[in-house]
Amino acid sequence: MEFNRFCLRSFLSCLLICVTLWSEQSYGLFGQANRRPNIVLILADDLDIAMGGLNPLTKTKKLIGDTGITFTNAFVASPLCCPSRASILTGKYPHNHHVINNTLQGNCSSLAWQKSQEPQTFPALLKSFGGYQTFFAGKYLNQYGHSDAGGLEHVPPGWSYWVALEKNSKYYNYTLSVNGKAQKHGADYSRDYLTDVLANRSLDFLQYKSSYQPFFMMVSTPAPHSPWTAAPQYQDRFNDTKAPRDPNFNVHGKDKHWLIRQAKTPMSNSSVQFLDDAFRKRWRTLLSVDDLVEKIVKKLEVRGELENTYIFFTSDNGYHTGQFSLPLDKRQLYEFDIRVPLLVRGPNIKPNQTSQMPVANVDLGPTILDIAGYNVNKTQMDGMSFLPIMQGKVNSSSWRTDILVEYEGEGRNVSDPACPLLGPGVSECFPDCVCEDSYNNTYACVRTVAPSANLQYCEFDDNEVFVEVYNVTADPYQLNNIAKTIEQEVLEKMNHRLMMLQSCSGQTCRTPGVYDRRFARGCETCAVVFSQRQKMSNCQ
């Protein structure tokens, strides 16, 4: 018997040595295997930056922002949960990953998505080719767990450990898929409050994971998404706080797309009270996210892993509460909906840095792969790694200047019974008949940040081919649409750039923009017709 135990121990020791040697030698696409960094991505849900969304997150700012870099021009490829999350996972713009809204019909966690996109997500590459242990906890995609798309038994490729929320954000009374098995939760704070459950699951992973492989951990919190249920200890915080009364608060959106113009100005007192209450509730839910961040950072520190770990903190989209008299939602093209927080700490990132260079959520995957040593050019990703920015190896003159933003509006086929005068085609309507979305709220924008320009150019796919243009430096609250007053040459160049980006794929999405110093003037003599669907065949 003693001899058998000795043989078993010897066999396991040899097996561990062989596996370790194999793992260090078999990842040719990934650089050096020794001491490859660990990576943590913490993703909030509907967290803005324009309205002070980071204010409640004092620990997060101290533990990540102050010890690393804060990006002030971080944008999303689409200001809606599922398309944006798909862009994070794939590194692609919506026109390439084909997730257009939060429905199964819109390709959100659909069978088509699972077949065509999930095998090529950056976590799948980290696990398959990089030997990373991968852990996911929280909200994945809005339709995850749908019975018509594999149910909770479906575990996407690329995840060693999987703890995913069924469908959309909740705080109590939800179901998790734990490695493909359903686990129901109730309404007991100590056992069921989702943000805390995610924190505890994350700590368990850090405690029991293998110490012989690097790890990637993605924690996707429900906060501050509705229903805005705060933990009991935070329910009385921020009682005197109101939504910011910025210059674009509760004002008429003149010279804007008809959906913005239809909002009633001034808003009713009941609408203002409702959005102020929602604003306070959102901030309260964030205090538990702040606790989660602190717990993860401290656990890494105790285990001696913090100095070799990159930690990203960001959101899937922004949010608005009262801007241009829209009560509350996302989906719009303006800064409050498309700009998000992005804080990063990690090896070789100097503390207390701020970068104004434009980055997007399509860049997260390429950046994380770059950190892991993966050759990003081997992928079909549209984004680019901003690791050189974080390490101080690139400046604004050599960085790209343009980000593409795409959104496909949604509307109902029948009129809202409460708002019959609006007719069919609208959705997300409030009791006072202000609607946040419509079929023809479909647009594409070029968001340009360059030393010589800070512009946003947008075209709508509607009968008007409506155009909105903003000089964000002179008009940070986007009160004045300058489409009719800006130079025609600028409009033509931006129109051309938008069409190029809308048809781009992979490396062609990273070509120089209009205000890029590397921009080669081409097609200047072309007659540009303002339609985002126009083909540029005459200019080739």
PDB file of C-alpha atoms in Angstrom, residues 9-151:
ATOM      1  CA  ARG A   9       2.686  10.851  -5.603  1.00  0.00           C
ATOM      2  CA  SER A  10       5.546  10.389  -8.055  1.00  0.00           C
ATOM      3  CA  PHE A  11       3.152  10.127 -10.976  1.00  0.00           C
ATOM      4  CA  LEU A  12       1.286  13.339  -9.984  1.00  0.00           C
ATOM      5  CA  SER A  13       4.577  15.196  -9.513  1.00  0.00           C
ATOM      6  CA  CYS A  14       5.802  14.143 -12.939  1.00  0.00           C
ATOM      7  CA  LEU A  15       2.443  15.052 -14.480  1.00  0.00           C
ATOM      8  CA  LEU A  16       2.559  18.532 -12.926  1.00  0.00           C
ATOM      9  CA  ILE A  17       6.108  19.083 -14.224  1.00  0.00           C
ATOM     10  CA  CYS A  18       5.151  17.926 -17.713  1.00  0.00           C
ATOM     11  CA  VAL A  19       2.026  20.109 -17.834  1.00  0.00           C
ATOM     12  CA  THR A  20       3.992  23.129 -16.610  1.00  0.00           C
ATOM     13  CA  LEU A  21       6.756  22.611 -19.200  1.00  0.00           C
ATOM     14  CA  TRP A  22       4.177  22.117 -21.959  1.00  0.00           C
ATOM     15  CA  SER A  23       2.289  25.248 -20.976  1.00  0.00           C
ATOM     16  CA  GLU A  24       5.480  27.303 -21.047  1.00  0.00           C
ATOM     17  CA  GLN A  25       6.541  26.087 -24.482  1.00  0.00           C
ATOM     18  CA  SER A  26       3.334  25.728 -26.452  1.00  0.00           C
ATOM     19  CA  TYR A  27       2.066  29.306 -26.816  1.00  0.00           C
ATOM     20  CA  GLY A  28       4.013  30.598 -29.774  1.00  0.00           C
ATOM     21  CA  LEU A  29       1.575  33.443 -30.405  1.00  0.00           C
ATOM     22  CA  PHE A  30       2.048  34.741 -26.882  1.00  0.00           C
ATOM     23  CA  GLY A  31       5.638  35.868 -26.059  1.00  0.00           C
ATOM     24  CA  GLN A  32       7.379  34.884 -22.856  1.00  0.00           C
ATOM     25  CA  ALA A  33       5.363  32.564 -20.648  1.00  0.00           C
ATOM     26  CA  ASN A  34       7.295  33.313 -17.437  1.00  0.00           C
ATOM     27  CA  ARG A  35       5.526  35.803 -15.212  1.00  0.00           C
ATOM     28  CA  ARG A  36       2.961  36.757 -17.800  1.00  0.00           C
ATOM     29  CA  PRO A  37       0.690  39.356 -16.207  1.00  0.00           C
ATOM     30  CA  ASN A  38      -2.673  38.606 -14.681  1.00  0.00           C
ATOM     31  CA  ILE A  39      -5.599  40.698 -15.922  1.00  0.00           C
ATOM     32  CA  VAL A  40      -8.835  41.807 -14.245  1.00  0.00           C
ATOM     33  CA  LEU A  41     -11.667  43.582 -16.078  1.00  0.00           C
ATOM     34  CA  ILE A  42     -14.440  45.074 -13.942  1.00  0.00           C
ATOM     35  CA  LEU A  43     -17.414  46.196 -16.024  1.00  0.00           C
ATOM     36  CA  ALA A  44     -20.203  48.382 -14.645  1.00  0.00           C
ATOM     37  CA  ASP A  45     -23.647  48.550 -16.271  1.00  0.00           C
ATOM     38  CA  ASP A  46     -24.915  51.963 -17.484  1.00  0.00           C
ATOM     39  CA  LEU A  47     -22.249  53.966 -15.629  1.00  0.00           C
ATOM     40  CA  ASP A  48     -21.796  57.469 -17.022  1.00  0.00           C
ATOM     41  CA  ILE A  49     -18.829  59.793 -16.704  1.00  0.00           C
ATOM     42  CA  ALA A  50     -20.438  63.037 -17.915  1.00  0.00           C
ATOM     43  CA  MET A  51     -22.788  63.345 -14.919  1.00  0.00           C
ATOM     44  CA  GLY A  52     -20.292  62.458 -12.218  1.00  0.00           C
ATOM     45  CA  GLY A  53     -20.803  58.707 -12.266  1.00  0.00           C
ATOM     46  CA  LEU A  54     -17.403  58.134 -10.667  1.00  0.00           C
ATOM     47  CA  ASN A  55     -18.118  60.409  -7.697  1.00  0.00           C
ATOM     48  CA  PRO A  56     -19.458  57.661  -5.389  1.00  0.00           C
ATOM     49  CA  LEU A  57     -16.565  55.352  -6.311  1.00  0.00           C
ATOM     50  CA  THR A  58     -13.939  56.887  -4.033  1.00  0.00           C
ATOM     51  CA  LYS A  59     -12.116  53.614  -3.363  1.00  0.00           C
ATOM     52  CA  THR A  60     -12.089  52.689  -7.044  1.00  0.00           C
ATOM     53  CA  LYS A  61     -10.582  56.028  -8.005  1.00  0.00           C
ATOM     54  CA  LYS A  62      -7.937  55.712  -5.290  1.00  0.00           C
ATOM     55  CA  LEU A  63      -7.049  52.054  -5.888  1.00  0.00           C
ATOM     56  CA  ILE A  64      -7.086  52.088  -9.703  1.00  0.00           C
ATOM     57  CA  GLY A  65      -7.161  55.654 -11.060  1.00  0.00           C
ATOM     58  CA  ASP A  66      -4.668  57.204  -8.644  1.00  0.00           C
ATOM     59  CA  THR A  67      -2.275  54.281  -8.977  1.00  0.00           C
ATOM     60  CA  GLY A  68      -2.529  54.145 -12.766  1.00  0.00           C
ATOM     61  CA  ILE A  69      -4.031  55.972 -15.732  1.00  0.00           C
ATOM     62  CA  THR A  70      -7.406  57.619 -16.322  1.00  0.00           C
ATOM     63  CA  PHE A  71      -8.667  57.993 -19.904  1.00  0.00           C
ATOM     64  CA  THR A  72     -10.837  61.085 -20.321  1.00  0.00           C
ATOM     65  CA  ASN A  73     -11.884  60.271 -23.894  1.00  0.00           C
ATOM     66  CA  ALA A  74     -13.050  56.661 -23.668  1.00  0.00           C
ATOM     67  CA  PHE A  75     -16.026  55.869 -25.908  1.00  0.00           C
ATOM     68  CA  VAL A  76     -18.300  52.951 -26.696  1.00  0.00           C
ATOM     69  CA  ALA A  77     -18.998  51.607 -30.168  1.00  0.00           C
ATOM     70  CA  SER A  78     -22.730  51.625 -29.407  1.00  0.00           C
ATOM     71  CA  PRO A  79     -24.582  53.207 -26.459  1.00  0.00           C
ATOM     72  CA  LEU A  80     -26.607  50.112 -25.591  1.00  0.00           C
ATOM     73  CA  CYS A  81     -25.807  47.126 -23.394  1.00  0.00           C
ATOM     74  CA  CYS A  82     -25.713  44.104 -25.701  1.00  0.00           C
ATOM     75  CA  PRO A  83     -24.085  45.669 -28.805  1.00  0.00           C
ATOM     76  CA  SER A  84     -21.513  47.359 -26.578  1.00  0.00           C
ATOM     77  CA  ARG A  85     -20.701  44.177 -24.640  1.00  0.00           C
ATOM     78  CA  ALA A  86     -20.374  42.302 -27.916  1.00  0.00           C
ATOM     79  CA  SER A  87     -17.841  44.951 -29.016  1.00  0.00           C
ATOM     80  CA  ILE A  88     -15.870  44.480 -25.802  1.00  0.00           C
ATOM     81  CA  LEU A  89     -15.714  40.706 -26.213  1.00  0.00           C
ATOM     82  CA  THR A  90     -14.957  40.639 -29.942  1.00  0.00           C
ATOM     83  CA  GLY A  91     -12.990  43.862 -30.426  1.00  0.00           C
ATOM     84  CA  LYS A  92     -15.327  44.621 -33.335  1.00  0.00           C
ATOM     85  CA  TYR A  93     -17.699  47.393 -34.304  1.00  0.00           C
ATOM     86  CA  PRO A  94     -21.412  46.449 -34.455  1.00  0.00           C
ATOM     87  CA  HIS A  95     -21.428  46.270 -38.263  1.00  0.00           C
ATOM     88  CA  ASN A  96     -18.926  43.424 -37.971  1.00  0.00           C
ATOM     89  CA  HIS A  97     -20.270  41.459 -34.989  1.00  0.00           C
ATOM     90  CA  HIS A  98     -23.917  42.052 -36.078  1.00  0.00           C
ATOM     91  CA  VAL A  99     -25.410  42.496 -32.604  1.00  0.00           C
ATOM     92  CA  ILE A 100     -27.750  45.441 -33.131  1.00  0.00           C
ATOM     93  CA  ASN A 101     -29.913  45.583 -29.984  1.00  0.00           C
ATOM     94  CA  ASN A 102     -30.827  43.796 -26.748  1.00  0.00           C
ATOM     95  CA  THR A 103     -33.198  41.249 -28.318  1.00  0.00           C
ATOM     96  CA  LEU A 104     -32.601  37.710 -29.492  1.00  0.00           C
ATOM     97  CA  GLN A 105     -33.789  38.817 -32.942  1.00  0.00           C
ATOM     98  CA  GLY A 106     -31.158  41.550 -32.771  1.00  0.00           C
ATOM     99  CA  ASN A 107     -28.505  38.811 -32.377  1.00  0.00           C
ATOM    100  CA  CYS A 108     -28.021  39.327 -28.636  1.00  0.00           C
ATOM    101  CA  SER A 109     -26.603  36.002 -27.410  1.00  0.00           C
ATOM    102  CA  SER A 110     -28.342  34.272 -30.306  1.00  0.00           C
ATOM    103  CA  LEU A 111     -27.326  30.942 -31.784  1.00  0.00           C
ATOM    104  CA  ALA A 112     -25.812  32.848 -34.710  1.00  0.00           C
ATOM    105  CA  TRP A 113     -23.711  34.928 -32.290  1.00  0.00           C
ATOM    106  CA  GLN A 114     -22.609  31.782 -30.468  1.00  0.00           C
ATOM    107  CA  LYS A 115     -21.521  30.136 -33.696  1.00  0.00           C
ATOM    108  CA  SER A 116     -19.883  33.035 -35.501  1.00  0.00           C
ATOM    109  CA  GLN A 117     -18.451  35.310 -32.793  1.00  0.00           C
ATOM    110  CA  GLU A 118     -18.018  33.566 -29.437  1.00  0.00           C
ATOM    111  CA  PRO A 119     -15.165  31.269 -30.569  1.00  0.00           C
ATOM    112  CA  GLN A 120     -13.100  34.352 -31.520  1.00  0.00           C
ATOM    113  CA  THR A 121     -13.617  36.487 -28.418  1.00  0.00           C
ATOM    114  CA  PHE A 122     -10.493  37.602 -26.611  1.00  0.00           C
ATOM    115  CA  PRO A 123     -11.155  35.344 -23.562  1.00  0.00           C
ATOM    116  CA  ALA A 124     -11.343  32.343 -25.917  1.00  0.00           C
ATOM    117  CA  LEU A 125      -7.951  33.304 -27.357  1.00  0.00           C
ATOM    118  CA  LEU A 126      -6.475  33.829 -23.888  1.00  0.00           C
ATOM    119  CA  LYS A 127      -7.572  30.384 -22.769  1.00  0.00           C
ATOM    120  CA  SER A 128      -6.979  28.395 -25.958  1.00  0.00           C
ATOM    121  CA  PHE A 129      -3.629  29.813 -27.014  1.00  0.00           C
ATOM    122  CA  GLY A 130      -2.322  31.594 -23.959  1.00  0.00           C
ATOM    123  CA  GLY A 131      -2.940  29.068 -21.235  1.00  0.00           C
ATOM    124  CA  TYR A 132      -4.764  31.627 -19.106  1.00  0.00           C
ATOM    125  CA  GLN A 133      -7.204  30.538 -16.427  1.00  0.00           C
ATOM    126  CA  THR A 134     -10.342  32.525 -17.169  1.00  0.00           C
ATOM    127  CA  PHE A 135     -13.152  33.459 -14.791  1.00  0.00           C
ATOM    128  CA  PHE A 136     -16.424  35.245 -15.540  1.00  0.00           C
ATOM    129  CA  ALA A 137     -18.982  36.468 -13.022  1.00  0.00           C
ATOM    130  CA  GLY A 138     -22.050  38.653 -13.591  1.00  0.00           C
ATOM    131  CA  LYS A 139     -24.099  39.984 -16.464  1.00  0.00           C
ATOM    132  CA  TYR A 140     -22.942  38.626 -19.819  1.00  0.00           C
ATOM    133  CA  LEU A 141     -25.372  39.540 -22.612  1.00  0.00           C
ATOM    134  CA  ASN A 142     -29.005  40.589 -22.125  1.00  0.00           C
ATOM    135  CA  GLN A 143     -30.471  37.441 -23.662  1.00  0.00           C
ATOM    136  CA  TYR A 144     -28.012  34.973 -22.155  1.00  0.00           C
ATOM    137  CA  GLY A 145     -29.879  31.938 -20.815  1.00  0.00           C
ATOM    138  CA  HIS A 146     -32.780  32.251 -23.255  1.00  0.00           C
ATOM    139  CA  SER A 147     -34.364  28.869 -23.910  1.00  0.00           C
ATOM    140  CA  ASP A 148     -34.105  29.438 -27.678  1.00  0.00           C
ATOM    141  CA  ALA A 149     -30.348  29.979 -27.445  1.00  0.00           C
ATOM    142  CA  GLY A 150     -29.069  27.080 -25.399  1.00  0.00           C
ATOM    143  CA  GLY A 151     -30.447  28.099 -22.023  1.00  0.00           C
TER     144      GLY A 151
END
